[in-house]
Short mmCIF file of C-alpha atoms in Angstrom, two decimals:
data_model
loop_
_atom_site.label_atom_id
_atom_site.label_comp_id
_atom_site.label_asym_id
_atom_site.label_seq_id
_atom_site.Cartn_x
_atom_site.Cartn_y
_atom_site.Cartn_z
CA UNK R 1 -8.69 -9.53 -29.94
CA UNK R 2 -8.05 -5.98 -28.31
CA UNK R 3 -5.56 -6.26 -25.43
CA UNK R 4 -5.63 -3.81 -22.93
CA UNK R 5 -3.38 -2.75 -19.54
CA UNK R 6 -5.57 -2.46 -16.77
CA UNK R 7 -6.28 -3.17 -13.25
CA UNK R 8 -8.01 -5.96 -11.35
CA UNK R 9 -9.09 -5.16 -8.20
CA UNK R 10 -8.38 -7.07 -5.14
CA UNK R 11 -8.58 -6.39 -1.45
CA UNK R 12 -11.60 -6.27 0.77
CA UNK R 13 -14.24 -3.39 1.02
CA UNK R 14 -12.70 0.12 1.64
CA UNK R 15 -9.05 -1.24 1.60
CA UNK R 16 -8.14 -1.65 -2.43
CA UNK R 17 -5.16 -3.59 -3.66
CA UNK R 18 -4.87 -3.95 -7.42
CA UNK R 19 -2.95 -6.17 -10.04
CA UNK R 20 -1.49 -4.48 -12.97
CA UNK R 21 -2.54 -6.92 -15.97
CA UNK R 22 -2.57 -7.75 -19.65
CA UNK R 23 -6.27 -8.90 -20.64
CA UNK R 24 -8.65 -9.20 -23.62
CA UNK R 25 -10.76 -6.34 -23.57
CA UNK R 26 -14.19 -8.55 -23.32
CA UNK R 27 -12.67 -10.01 -20.30
CA UNK R 28 -14.33 -9.36 -17.12
CA UNK R 29 -12.77 -6.77 -14.57
CA UNK R 30 -11.09 -9.26 -12.22
CA UNK R 31 -11.50 -12.17 -14.88
CA UNK R 32 -9.13 -14.09 -16.87
CA UNK R 33 -5.94 -12.13 -18.11
CA UNK R 34 -3.26 -12.88 -20.18
CA UNK R 35 -0.41 -11.42 -17.85
CA UNK R 36 0.39 -9.81 -14.37
CA UNK R 37 2.66 -6.92 -14.82
CA UNK R 38 3.05 -5.62 -11.15
CA UNK R 39 0.67 -4.39 -8.34
CA UNK R 40 -0.32 -1.06 -7.09
CA UNK R 41 -1.40 -0.49 -3.35
CA UNK R 42 -3.15 2.81 -2.88
CA UNK R 43 -3.54 2.71 0.65
CA UNK R 44 -0.17 3.89 1.53
CA UNK R 45 1.54 7.26 1.39
CA UNK R 46 3.19 7.67 -1.26
CA UNK R 47 1.31 4.65 -3.12
CA UNK R 48 3.15 1.47 -3.60
CA UNK R 49 3.67 0.24 -7.17
CA UNK R 50 5.88 -2.60 -8.66
CA UNK R 51 5.76 -3.16 -12.38
CA UNK R 52 7.77 -5.12 -14.39
CA UNK R 53 8.80 -2.46 -16.79
CA UNK R 54 10.37 -4.57 -19.77
CA UNK R 55 7.16 -6.60 -19.81
CA UNK R 56 5.06 -3.36 -19.88
CA UNK R 57 7.25 -1.73 -22.88
CA UNK R 58 6.83 -4.84 -24.96
CA UNK R 59 3.21 -5.49 -24.20
CA UNK R 60 2.75 -1.60 -25.52
CA UNK R 61 5.08 -2.04 -28.70
CA UNK R 62 2.91 -4.91 -29.20
CA UNK R 63 -0.33 -2.49 -29.17
CA UNK R 64 -1.66 -3.07 -25.80
CA UNK R 65 -3.53 -0.05 -25.06
CA UNK R 66 -3.55 1.01 -21.21
CA UNK R 67 -6.58 2.60 -19.62
CA UNK R 68 -6.24 5.92 -18.02
CA UNK R 69 -5.63 4.63 -14.48
CA UNK R 70 -2.89 2.39 -15.93
CA UNK R 71 -1.50 5.03 -18.39
CA UNK R 72 -0.77 7.26 -15.25
CA UNK R 73 0.86 4.39 -13.37
CA UNK R 74 3.09 3.14 -16.38
CA UNK R 75 4.07 7.24 -16.62
CA UNK R 76 4.84 7.06 -13.04
CA UNK R 77 7.13 3.95 -13.26
CA UNK R 78 8.43 5.16 -16.42
CA UNK R 79 7.47 2.32 -18.90
CA UNK R 80 5.94 5.14 -21.42
CA UNK R 81 9.35 7.06 -21.18
CA UNK R 82 11.03 3.98 -22.04
CA UNK R 83 9.00 3.24 -24.90
CA UNK R 84 9.78 6.80 -26.22
CA UNK R 85 13.24 6.27 -25.98
CA UNK R 86 13.20 2.84 -27.80
CA UNK R 87 11.37 4.90 -30.75
CA UNK R 88 14.24 7.45 -30.94
CA UNK R 89 16.86 4.45 -30.74
CA UNK R 90 14.86 3.35 -33.57
CA UNK R 91 15.00 6.45 -35.28
CA UNK R 92 18.73 6.31 -35.15
CA UNK R 93 18.60 9.60 -32.92
CA UNK R 94 20.88 7.62 -30.25
CA UNK R 95 22.13 4.39 -29.56
CA UNK R 96 20.94 1.69 -27.02
CA UNK R 97 23.36 2.52 -24.27
CA UNK R 98 22.52 6.13 -24.47
CA UNK R 99 18.86 5.38 -23.92
CA UNK R 100 19.53 3.15 -21.08
CA UNK R 101 21.50 5.69 -19.51
CA UNK R 102 18.95 8.43 -19.91
CA UNK R 103 16.14 6.09 -18.77
CA UNK R 104 18.32 5.35 -15.51
CA UNK R 105 19.10 8.86 -14.40
CA UNK R 106 15.44 9.57 -15.17
CA UNK R 107 14.74 6.56 -12.61
CA UNK R 108 17.16 7.84 -10.26
CA UNK R 109 16.10 11.13 -9.95
CA UNK R 110 12.12 9.67 -9.57
CA UNK R 111 13.40 7.88 -6.56
CA UNK R 112 15.19 10.75 -5.07
CA UNK R 113 11.79 12.73 -5.55
CA UNK R 114 9.91 10.13 -3.90
CA UNK R 115 12.42 9.13 -1.02
CA UNK R 116 11.93 13.07 -0.53
CA UNK R 117 8.32 12.94 -0.11
CA UNK R 118 8.82 9.75 2.29
CA UNK R 119 11.25 11.57 4.23
CA UNK R 120 8.91 14.63 4.44
CA UNK R 121 6.17 12.28 5.57
CA UNK R 122 8.18 11.09 8.27
CA UNK R 123 9.41 14.22 9.92
CA UNK R 124 5.71 16.01 9.53
CA UNK R 125 4.69 12.95 11.70
CA UNK R 126 7.46 13.54 13.80
CA UNK R 127 6.83 17.12 14.24
CA UNK R 128 3.05 16.56 15.04
CA UNK R 129 4.20 14.00 17.61
CA UNK R 130 6.36 16.36 19.34
CA UNK R 131 3.83 19.21 19.21
CA UNK R 132 1.12 16.59 20.48
CA UNK R 133 3.32 15.99 23.66
CA UNK R 134 4.49 19.60 24.36
CA UNK R 135 0.48 20.44 24.52
CA UNK R 136 0.36 17.56 26.82
CA UNK R 137 3.12 18.45 29.07
CA UNK R 138 1.53 22.07 29.24
CA UNK R 139 -2.00 20.48 29.91
CA UNK R 140 -0.15 18.33 32.97
CA UNK R 141 1.50 21.27 34.34
CA UNK R 142 -1.57 23.40 34.40
CA UNK R 143 -3.33 20.75 36.11
CA UNK R 144 -0.62 20.23 38.60
CA UNK R 145 -0.75 23.90 38.96
CA UNK R 146 -4.35 24.24 39.34
CA UNK R 147 -4.11 21.41 41.79
CA UNK R 148 -1.54 22.88 43.81
CA UNK R 149 -3.77 26.55 44.03
CA UNK R 150 -6.66 24.58 44.98
CA UNK R 151 -4.60 22.89 47.73
CA UNK R 152 -3.45 26.18 48.99
CA UNK R 153 -6.87 28.01 48.82
CA UNK R 154 -8.23 25.09 50.79
CA UNK R 155 -5.50 25.35 53.27
CA UNK R 156 -5.99 29.18 53.61
CA UNK R 157 -9.69 28.52 53.99
CA UNK R 158 -8.64 25.99 56.51
CA UNK R 159 -6.91 28.61 58.66
CA UNK R 160 -9.07 31.26 58.12
CA UNK R 161 -11.83 29.40 59.39
CA UNK R 162 -9.84 28.13 62.77
CA UNK R 163 -8.40 31.53 62.86
CA UNK R 164 -11.86 33.35 63.56
CA UNK R 165 -13.24 31.00 65.64
CA UNK R 166 -10.25 31.93 68.33
CA UNK R 167 -10.36 35.39 67.60
CA UNK R 168 -14.33 35.31 68.17
CA UNK R 169 -13.56 33.51 71.37
CA UNK R 170 -11.32 36.08 72.46
CA UNK R 171 -13.31 39.20 71.34
CA UNK R 172 -16.51 37.29 73.04
CA UNK R 173 -14.61 37.22 76.14
CA UNK R 174 -13.47 40.87 75.62
CA UNK R 175 -16.97 42.21 74.67
CA UNK R 176 -19.06 40.82 78.02
CA UNK R 177 -17.23 43.27 80.50
CA UNK R 178 -17.74 46.16 78.14
CA UNK R 179 -21.50 44.78 78.22
CA UNK R 180 -21.60 44.94 81.91
CA UNK R 181 -20.00 48.57 81.82
CA UNK R 182 -22.51 49.86 79.57
CA UNK R 183 -25.16 48.56 81.58
CA UNK R 184 -23.77 50.09 84.56
CA UNK R 185 -23.71 53.37 82.87
CA UNK R 186 -27.01 53.32 82.01
CA UNK R 187 -28.60 52.67 85.17
#
């Protein structure tokens, strides 16, 4: 019986969610499994992975073969590195305490890297939101200025329309006697 560490797909269409399981290679993808090792949610950024590293290492030592994606997940969470360190302990290169110390240092560095990415995404999101707000403020100021300009133009046009009517009335009163004088000079 060939045993595989692989993913079982759950979740609805377009929103996958996976269980990381140990299963017989002949079993269906979402069918029977021997043990559930963890979960994998690729929708979140960064992807959320919960894995029982000790069980995964035990299954790897017993000969379970991970699929390509499962191998990438095991590597990301440090299960393959822990198996490698256990091989060093078995060969006598260092003791169990040194292996555990190295693994914990690696996990801390990995967590710091992931936390840095999360903070980077949060600051990028905040910067984008601030930029959008600044752009909206500029648009609103331009709209207010345009409305004020249109109101000033309308007021000026109204004053211009009222002023010539008065000037025309005054001019016509002043032109009438001039017209009469011209007629008198011609005659």
